[in-house]
């Protein structure tokens, strides 16, 4: 028996909208989605139907009326909403493309593309939020991707302003999904069709722990967006910051951050600016090296008359071959806010022209804000380490080397699991080599800094252009 008001292919609604193809139908709920044709304007439309109408369709009609007031190129347009009693329907813009969920069936996205899609989504959300509403249903299935990666948001549930922070958390979920192909199960809905995020020892892995090649900034930003302890930015602010991501070369031009004053606190996106690390820093280090007669960044030294490296140069270089550093993770001691967690891979990318740097502090010992900070180097498995060369931008930094087996979280703060293998020392030269008395076998190596010393400008700040590990 056909239900009263049930749609039939070829039927024309309101004397105008012809039903062409059923895309989805749930007989139990009376909910259906059709591709249709607007005979008056000769255009393809999307038609959502609910049988019966009346009270059962009140929410659908109310949401459609509210959505009709939102004018944004990335928000699906609403053309008509009709409640006939036996049935109700909403006529919307027809969008060509596929959902983010379908796109991820081919695997995770390039980081630049993931950032671009979430930026467009944040732009659209800003338009929705400006009307006093929230999307309320942001998932990989409600983001349509068209030609040239144009984004259109569909299936709006339009909650109140109190739900807007939930939209921002969902943006973090979309970014996580784009980077990993997984859904962070700390967010609703838990059933998106994507696999749940990978967990290790009960902790959700960050994108860079799941997949190599993700810039440190995007990794940290994603985890901040998902962290309920970090106040979310507005959709407009997030879109503005993601717009500065250089899609041409994300590995070199990930969003950079100006070093804030030490007393500054708050989430990362309130402190974003432009980090200048380039020719001046490199020239300064090279000039200092030349003046002091120290080894160059390549680890070479003066040659003896026979043409072989001198004994002092050989001692500095260490006896083993190079050990590749897979990735670097910033570790901030208790009291830190992870503001320095940016461009950390610059310290291990093999290029002396790039650098990772600390914030500027107002006094020695990191302004007394925390006991230390540093970089955890992932060696890609247990490797033998006999020497480590650190290219600081100036002498005077106080540091120690540590090692351990604990896989770091996205924002580690406990140095305890990593044991000292080279005691605290103050670098007497910009480029410093530590040769261990006995080689250490470890999967993770930590450069732990307790005092920056002062740079050429007299600021309490230090930069590392390269860390070289030898076995």
PDB file of N, CA, C and O in Angstrom, residues 297-357:
ATOM      1  N   UNK A 297      78.925  24.180   9.269  1.00  0.00           N
ATOM      2  CA  UNK A 297      77.704  23.415   9.529  1.00  0.00           C
ATOM      3  C   UNK A 297      77.786  22.011   8.978  1.00  0.00           C
ATOM      4  O   UNK A 297      77.077  21.130   9.430  1.00  0.00           O
ATOM      5  N   UNK A 298      78.621  21.790   7.961  1.00  0.00           N
ATOM      6  CA  UNK A 298      78.710  20.464   7.382  1.00  0.00           C
ATOM      7  C   UNK A 298      79.504  19.512   8.240  1.00  0.00           C
ATOM      8  O   UNK A 298      79.576  18.331   7.951  1.00  0.00           O
ATOM      9  N   UNK A 299      80.095  20.005   9.352  1.00  0.00           N
ATOM     10  CA  UNK A 299      80.835  19.137  10.253  1.00  0.00           C
ATOM     11  C   UNK A 299      82.281  19.008   9.849  1.00  0.00           C
ATOM     12  O   UNK A 299      83.053  18.310  10.487  1.00  0.00           O
ATOM     13  N   UNK A 300      82.725  19.732   8.783  1.00  0.00           N
ATOM     14  CA  UNK A 300      84.099  19.635   8.343  1.00  0.00           C
ATOM     15  C   UNK A 300      85.024  20.452   9.222  1.00  0.00           C
ATOM     16  O   UNK A 300      84.615  21.276  10.008  1.00  0.00           O
ATOM     17  N   UNK A 301      86.320  20.267   9.102  1.00  0.00           N
ATOM     18  CA  UNK A 301      87.283  21.043   9.865  1.00  0.00           C
ATOM     19  C   UNK A 301      88.496  21.316   9.005  1.00  0.00           C
ATOM     20  O   UNK A 301      88.551  21.019   7.816  1.00  0.00           O
ATOM     21  N   UNK A 302      89.493  21.934   9.630  1.00  0.00           N
ATOM     22  CA  UNK A 302      90.721  22.210   8.910  1.00  0.00           C
ATOM     23  C   UNK A 302      91.413  20.905   8.556  1.00  0.00           C
ATOM     24  O   UNK A 302      91.444  19.963   9.332  1.00  0.00           O
ATOM     25  N   UNK A 303      91.999  20.837   7.403  1.00  0.00           N
ATOM     26  CA  UNK A 303      92.706  19.631   6.980  1.00  0.00           C
ATOM     27  C   UNK A 303      94.159  19.712   7.406  1.00  0.00           C
ATOM     28  O   UNK A 303      94.750  20.785   7.481  1.00  0.00           O
ATOM     29  N   UNK A 304      94.719  18.579   7.705  1.00  0.00           N
ATOM     30  CA  UNK A 304      96.143  18.501   8.024  1.00  0.00           C
ATOM     31  C   UNK A 304      96.935  18.588   6.737  1.00  0.00           C
ATOM     32  O   UNK A 304      96.380  18.469   5.642  1.00  0.00           O
ATOM     33  N   UNK A 305      98.267  18.831   6.817  1.00  0.00           N
ATOM     34  CA  UNK A 305      99.074  18.925   5.585  1.00  0.00           C
ATOM     35  C   UNK A 305      98.936  17.707   4.702  1.00  0.00           C
ATOM     36  O   UNK A 305      99.106  17.798   3.493  1.00  0.00           O
ATOM     37  N   UNK A 306      98.637  16.545   5.278  1.00  0.00           N
ATOM     38  CA  UNK A 306      98.523  15.338   4.466  1.00  0.00           C
ATOM     39  C   UNK A 306      97.220  15.276   3.697  1.00  0.00           C
ATOM     40  O   UNK A 306      97.005  14.383   2.900  1.00  0.00           O
ATOM     41  N   UNK A 307      96.325  16.228   4.028  1.00  0.00           N
ATOM     42  CA  UNK A 307      95.021  16.230   3.347  1.00  0.00           C
ATOM     43  C   UNK A 307      93.980  15.469   4.128  1.00  0.00           C
ATOM     44  O   UNK A 307      92.823  15.454   3.748  1.00  0.00           O
ATOM     45  N   UNK A 308      94.318  14.826   5.231  1.00  0.00           N
ATOM     46  CA  UNK A 308      93.354  14.099   6.050  1.00  0.00           C
ATOM     47  C   UNK A 308      92.827  15.014   7.139  1.00  0.00           C
ATOM     48  O   UNK A 308      93.484  15.956   7.542  1.00  0.00           O
ATOM     49  N   UNK A 309      91.623  14.758   7.661  1.00  0.00           N
ATOM     50  CA  UNK A 309      91.103  15.597   8.729  1.00  0.00           C
ATOM     51  C   UNK A 309      92.039  15.565   9.922  1.00  0.00           C
ATOM     52  O   UNK A 309      92.639  14.539  10.224  1.00  0.00           O
ATOM     53  N   UNK A 310      92.152  16.723  10.592  1.00  0.00           N
ATOM     54  CA  UNK A 310      92.977  16.781  11.786  1.00  0.00           C
ATOM     55  C   UNK A 310      92.356  15.966  12.891  1.00  0.00           C
ATOM     56  O   UNK A 310      91.184  15.629  12.860  1.00  0.00           O
ATOM     57  N   UNK A 311      93.154  15.665  13.928  1.00  0.00           N
ATOM     58  CA  UNK A 311      92.654  14.864  15.045  1.00  0.00           C
ATOM     59  C   UNK A 311      91.521  15.556  15.753  1.00  0.00           C
ATOM     60  O   UNK A 311      90.535  14.932  16.144  1.00  0.00           O
ATOM     61  N   UNK A 312      91.617  16.899  15.915  1.00  0.00           N
ATOM     62  CA  UNK A 312      90.549  17.616  16.618  1.00  0.00           C
ATOM     63  C   UNK A 312      89.265  17.586  15.827  1.00  0.00           C
ATOM     64  O   UNK A 312      88.172  17.452  16.371  1.00  0.00           O
ATOM     65  N   UNK A 313      89.372  17.699  14.495  1.00  0.00           N
ATOM     66  CA  UNK A 313      88.163  17.654  13.663  1.00  0.00           C
ATOM     67  C   UNK A 313      87.526  16.292  13.741  1.00  0.00           C
ATOM     68  O   UNK A 313      86.302  16.156  13.831  1.00  0.00           O
ATOM     69  N   UNK A 314      88.317  15.226  13.705  1.00  0.00           N
ATOM     70  CA  UNK A 314      87.768  13.878  13.784  1.00  0.00           C
ATOM     71  C   UNK A 314      87.070  13.650  15.101  1.00  0.00           C
ATOM     72  O   UNK A 314      86.009  13.024  15.161  1.00  0.00           O
ATOM     73  N   UNK A 315      87.613  14.193  16.184  1.00  0.00           N
ATOM     74  CA  UNK A 315      86.977  14.011  17.490  1.00  0.00           C
ATOM     75  C   UNK A 315      85.633  14.689  17.526  1.00  0.00           C
ATOM     76  O   UNK A 315      84.674  14.188  18.107  1.00  0.00           O
ATOM     77  N   UNK A 316      85.546  15.884  16.883  1.00  0.00           N
ATOM     78  CA  UNK A 316      84.278  16.597  16.900  1.00  0.00           C
ATOM     79  C   UNK A 316      83.231  15.888  16.045  1.00  0.00           C
ATOM     80  O   UNK A 316      82.050  15.897  16.356  1.00  0.00           O
ATOM     81  N   UNK A 317      83.652  15.289  14.959  1.00  0.00           N
ATOM     82  CA  UNK A 317      82.690  14.685  14.060  1.00  0.00           C
ATOM     83  C   UNK A 317      82.141  13.380  14.591  1.00  0.00           C
ATOM     84  O   UNK A 317      81.037  12.985  14.224  1.00  0.00           O
ATOM     85  N   UNK A 318      82.831  12.707  15.478  1.00  0.00           N
ATOM     86  CA  UNK A 318      82.367  11.410  15.937  1.00  0.00           C
ATOM     87  C   UNK A 318      82.761  10.345  14.938  1.00  0.00           C
ATOM     88  O   UNK A 318      83.080  10.605  13.793  1.00  0.00           O
ATOM     89  N   UNK A 319      82.731   9.110  15.394  1.00  0.00           N
ATOM     90  CA  UNK A 319      83.268   8.061  14.545  1.00  0.00           C
ATOM     91  C   UNK A 319      82.244   7.360  13.694  1.00  0.00           C
ATOM     92  O   UNK A 319      82.605   6.663  12.758  1.00  0.00           O
ATOM     93  N   UNK A 320      80.952   7.464  13.985  1.00  0.00           N
ATOM     94  CA  UNK A 320      79.947   6.700  13.261  1.00  0.00           C
ATOM     95  C   UNK A 320      79.336   7.457  12.111  1.00  0.00           C
ATOM     96  O   UNK A 320      79.634   8.616  11.872  1.00  0.00           O
ATOM     97  N   UNK A 321      78.433   6.768  11.383  1.00  0.00           N
ATOM     98  CA  UNK A 321      77.744   7.398  10.276  1.00  0.00           C
ATOM     99  C   UNK A 321      76.539   8.188  10.740  1.00  0.00           C
ATOM    100  O   UNK A 321      76.117   8.112  11.894  1.00  0.00           O
ATOM    101  N   UNK A 322      75.942   8.982   9.851  1.00  0.00           N
ATOM    102  CA  UNK A 322      74.782   9.803  10.233  1.00  0.00           C
ATOM    103  C   UNK A 322      73.564   8.953  10.562  1.00  0.00           C
ATOM    104  O   UNK A 322      73.335   7.906   9.970  1.00  0.00           O
ATOM    105  N   UNK A 323      72.775   9.432  11.520  1.00  0.00           N
ATOM    106  CA  UNK A 323      71.511   8.799  11.907  1.00  0.00           C
ATOM    107  C   UNK A 323      70.395   9.747  11.492  1.00  0.00           C
ATOM    108  O   UNK A 323      70.352  10.904  11.942  1.00  0.00           O
ATOM    109  N   UNK A 324      69.493   9.300  10.647  1.00  0.00           N
ATOM    110  CA  UNK A 324      68.408  10.153  10.152  1.00  0.00           C
ATOM    111  C   UNK A 324      67.386  10.397  11.251  1.00  0.00           C
ATOM    112  O   UNK A 324      66.963   9.473  11.946  1.00  0.00           O
ATOM    113  N   UNK A 325      66.994  11.653  11.393  1.00  0.00           N
ATOM    114  CA  UNK A 325      65.928  12.023  12.330  1.00  0.00           C
ATOM    115  C   UNK A 325      64.619  12.061  11.555  1.00  0.00           C
ATOM    116  O   UNK A 325      64.473  12.832  10.604  1.00  0.00           O
ATOM    117  N   UNK A 326      63.684  11.217  11.938  1.00  0.00           N
ATOM    118  CA  UNK A 326      62.411  11.102  11.214  1.00  0.00           C
ATOM    119  C   UNK A 326      61.550  12.332  11.428  1.00  0.00           C
ATOM    120  O   UNK A 326      60.969  12.881  10.496  1.00  0.00           O
ATOM    121  N   UNK A 327      61.458  12.794  12.671  1.00  0.00           N
ATOM    122  CA  UNK A 327      60.664  13.984  12.974  1.00  0.00           C
ATOM    123  C   UNK A 327      61.091  14.547  14.314  1.00  0.00           C
ATOM    124  O   UNK A 327      61.736  13.871  15.110  1.00  0.00           O
ATOM    125  N   UNK A 328      60.722  15.789  14.552  1.00  0.00           N
ATOM    126  CA  UNK A 328      60.983  16.437  15.835  1.00  0.00           C
ATOM    127  C   UNK A 328      59.659  16.818  16.477  1.00  0.00           C
ATOM    128  O   UNK A 328      58.721  17.228  15.785  1.00  0.00           O
ATOM    129  N   UNK A 329      59.565  16.663  17.792  1.00  0.00           N
ATOM    130  CA  UNK A 329      58.382  17.047  18.559  1.00  0.00           C
ATOM    131  C   UNK A 329      58.806  18.013  19.653  1.00  0.00           C
ATOM    132  O   UNK A 329      59.779  17.759  20.368  1.00  0.00           O
ATOM    133  N   UNK A 330      58.103  19.117  19.770  1.00  0.00           N
ATOM    134  CA  UNK A 330      58.426  20.099  20.801  1.00  0.00           C
ATOM    135  C   UNK A 330      57.945  19.607  22.161  1.00  0.00           C
ATOM    136  O   UNK A 330      56.813  19.124  22.294  1.00  0.00           O
ATOM    137  N   UNK A 331      58.797  19.711  23.182  1.00  0.00           N
ATOM    138  CA  UNK A 331      58.421  19.376  24.549  1.00  0.00           C
ATOM    139  C   UNK A 331      58.559  20.630  25.395  1.00  0.00           C
ATOM    140  O   UNK A 331      59.590  21.312  25.353  1.00  0.00           O
ATOM    141  N   UNK A 332      57.502  20.979  26.124  1.00  0.00           N
ATOM    142  CA  UNK A 332      57.455  22.188  26.943  1.00  0.00           C
ATOM    143  C   UNK A 332      57.298  21.789  28.399  1.00  0.00           C
ATOM    144  O   UNK A 332      56.391  21.014  28.748  1.00  0.00           O
ATOM    145  N   UNK A 333      58.172  22.291  29.243  1.00  0.00           N
ATOM    146  CA  UNK A 333      58.107  21.940  30.655  1.00  0.00           C
ATOM    147  C   UNK A 333      56.872  22.495  31.331  1.00  0.00           C
ATOM    148  O   UNK A 333      56.184  23.365  30.786  1.00  0.00           O
ATOM    149  N   UNK A 334      56.552  22.030  32.529  1.00  0.00           N
ATOM    150  CA  UNK A 334      55.404  22.547  33.290  1.00  0.00           C
ATOM    151  C   UNK A 334      55.475  24.063  33.411  1.00  0.00           C
ATOM    152  O   UNK A 334      56.527  24.621  33.739  1.00  0.00           O
ATOM    153  N   UNK A 335      54.348  24.718  33.116  1.00  0.00           N
ATOM    154  CA  UNK A 335      54.316  26.177  33.102  1.00  0.00           C
ATOM    155  C   UNK A 335      54.357  26.744  31.705  1.00  0.00           C
ATOM    156  O   UNK A 335      54.061  27.920  31.495  1.00  0.00           O
ATOM    157  N   UNK A 336      54.704  25.910  30.718  1.00  0.00           N
ATOM    158  CA  UNK A 336      54.756  26.368  29.334  1.00  0.00           C
ATOM    159  C   UNK A 336      53.395  26.312  28.665  1.00  0.00           C
ATOM    160  O   UNK A 336      52.483  25.616  29.121  1.00  0.00           O
ATOM    161  N   UNK A 337      53.239  27.067  27.573  1.00  0.00           N
ATOM    162  CA  UNK A 337      51.962  27.102  26.846  1.00  0.00           C
ATOM    163  C   UNK A 337      52.087  26.613  25.409  1.00  0.00           C
ATOM    164  O   UNK A 337      51.193  26.803  24.605  1.00  0.00           O
ATOM    165  N   UNK A 338      53.240  25.996  25.072  1.00  0.00           N
ATOM    166  CA  UNK A 338      53.497  25.437  23.748  1.00  0.00           C
ATOM    167  C   UNK A 338      53.471  26.502  22.642  1.00  0.00           C
ATOM    168  O   UNK A 338      53.259  26.201  21.484  1.00  0.00           O
ATOM    169  N   UNK A 339      53.703  27.768  23.029  1.00  0.00           N
ATOM    170  CA  UNK A 339      53.752  28.826  22.023  1.00  0.00           C
ATOM    171  C   UNK A 339      54.949  28.658  21.092  1.00  0.00           C
ATOM    172  O   UNK A 339      54.962  29.193  19.986  1.00  0.00           O
ATOM    173  N   UNK A 340      55.978  27.932  21.553  1.00  0.00           N
ATOM    174  CA  UNK A 340      57.173  27.755  20.726  1.00  0.00           C
ATOM    175  C   UNK A 340      57.099  26.512  19.845  1.00  0.00           C
ATOM    176  O   UNK A 340      58.075  26.146  19.187  1.00  0.00           O
ATOM    177  N   UNK A 341      55.946  25.874  19.818  1.00  0.00           N
ATOM    178  CA  UNK A 341      55.770  24.652  19.034  1.00  0.00           C
ATOM    179  C   UNK A 341      55.431  25.013  17.591  1.00  0.00           C
ATOM    180  O   UNK A 341      54.308  24.891  17.144  1.00  0.00           O
ATOM    181  N   UNK A 342      56.420  25.504  16.883  1.00  0.00           N
ATOM    182  CA  UNK A 342      56.233  25.820  15.469  1.00  0.00           C
ATOM    183  C   UNK A 342      57.561  25.701  14.754  1.00  0.00           C
ATOM    184  O   UNK A 342      58.613  26.015  15.306  1.00  0.00           O
ATOM    185  N   UNK A 343      57.500  25.231  13.520  1.00  0.00           N
ATOM    186  CA  UNK A 343      58.688  25.080  12.680  1.00  0.00           C
ATOM    187  C   UNK A 343      59.752  24.192  13.315  1.00  0.00           C
ATOM    188  O   UNK A 343      60.950  24.355  13.057  1.00  0.00           O
ATOM    189  N   UNK A 344      59.334  23.235  14.140  1.00  0.00           N
ATOM    190  CA  UNK A 344      60.318  22.405  14.837  1.00  0.00           C
ATOM    191  C   UNK A 344      61.122  21.540  13.865  1.00  0.00           C
ATOM    192  O   UNK A 344      62.302  21.264  14.119  1.00  0.00           O
ATOM    193  N   UNK A 345      60.526  21.150  12.763  1.00  0.00           N
ATOM    194  CA  UNK A 345      61.252  20.316  11.802  1.00  0.00           C
ATOM    195  C   UNK A 345      62.379  21.077  11.109  1.00  0.00           C
ATOM    196  O   UNK A 345      63.243  20.465  10.471  1.00  0.00           O
ATOM    197  N   UNK A 346      62.369  22.405  11.229  1.00  0.00           N
ATOM    198  CA  UNK A 346      63.469  23.176  10.655  1.00  0.00           C
ATOM    199  C   UNK A 346      64.806  22.817  11.299  1.00  0.00           C
ATOM    200  O   UNK A 346      65.861  23.031  10.705  1.00  0.00           O
ATOM    201  N   UNK A 347      64.764  22.288  12.521  1.00  0.00           N
ATOM    202  CA  UNK A 347      65.999  21.942  13.226  1.00  0.00           C
ATOM    203  C   UNK A 347      66.584  20.614  12.760  1.00  0.00           C
ATOM    204  O   UNK A 347      67.707  20.279  13.136  1.00  0.00           O
ATOM    205  N   UNK A 348      65.825  19.872  11.951  1.00  0.00           N
ATOM    206  CA  UNK A 348      66.307  18.550  11.523  1.00  0.00           C
ATOM    207  C   UNK A 348      66.094  18.321  10.037  1.00  0.00           C
ATOM    208  O   UNK A 348      66.090  17.188   9.573  1.00  0.00           O
ATOM    209  N   UNK A 349      65.918  19.413   9.274  1.00  0.00           N
ATOM    210  CA  UNK A 349      65.598  19.253   7.850  1.00  0.00           C
ATOM    211  C   UNK A 349      66.825  19.216   6.945  1.00  0.00           C
ATOM    212  O   UNK A 349      66.716  19.170   5.725  1.00  0.00           O
ATOM    213  N   UNK A 350      68.024  19.268   7.543  1.00  0.00           N
ATOM    214  CA  UNK A 350      69.239  19.205   6.746  1.00  0.00           C
ATOM    215  C   UNK A 350      69.624  20.510   6.093  1.00  0.00           C
ATOM    216  O   UNK A 350      70.583  20.569   5.327  1.00  0.00           O
ATOM    217  N   UNK A 351      68.891  21.586   6.374  1.00  0.00           N
ATOM    218  CA  UNK A 351      69.174  22.882   5.761  1.00  0.00           C
ATOM    219  C   UNK A 351      69.559  23.901   6.819  1.00  0.00           C
ATOM    220  O   UNK A 351      68.731  24.252   7.667  1.00  0.00           O
ATOM    221  N   UNK A 352      70.783  24.443   6.799  1.00  0.00           N
ATOM    222  CA  UNK A 352      71.171  25.466   7.776  1.00  0.00           C
ATOM    223  C   UNK A 352      70.472  26.799   7.549  1.00  0.00           C
ATOM    224  O   UNK A 352      70.570  27.692   8.377  1.00  0.00           O
ATOM    225  N   UNK A 353      69.763  26.938   6.439  1.00  0.00           N
ATOM    226  CA  UNK A 353      69.047  28.172   6.156  1.00  0.00           C
ATOM    227  C   UNK A 353      67.703  28.265   6.842  1.00  0.00           C
ATOM    228  O   UNK A 353      67.018  29.281   6.743  1.00  0.00           O
ATOM    229  N   UNK A 354      67.267  27.201   7.517  1.00  0.00           N
ATOM    230  CA  UNK A 354      66.013  27.241   8.274  1.00  0.00           C
ATOM    231  C   UNK A 354      66.332  26.978   9.736  1.00  0.00           C
ATOM    232  O   UNK A 354      67.364  26.386  10.064  1.00  0.00           O
ATOM    233  N   UNK A 355      65.469  27.419  10.625  1.00  0.00           N
ATOM    234  CA  UNK A 355      65.755  27.262  12.050  1.00  0.00           C
ATOM    235  C   UNK A 355      64.474  27.192  12.861  1.00  0.00           C
ATOM    236  O   UNK A 355      63.422  27.671  12.451  1.00  0.00           O
ATOM    237  N   UNK A 356      64.598  26.552  14.003  1.00  0.00           N
ATOM    238  CA  UNK A 356      63.559  26.610  15.042  1.00  0.00           C
ATOM    239  C   UNK A 356      64.082  27.519  16.136  1.00  0.00           C
ATOM    240  O   UNK A 356      65.289  27.497  16.443  1.00  0.00           O
ATOM    241  N   UNK A 357      63.227  28.351  16.722  1.00  0.00           N
ATOM    242  CA  UNK A 357      63.705  29.244  17.767  1.00  0.00           C
ATOM    243  C   UNK A 357      62.725  29.298  18.938  1.00  0.00           C
ATOM    244  O   UNK A 357      61.527  29.021  18.783  1.00  0.00           O
TER     245      UNK A 357
END
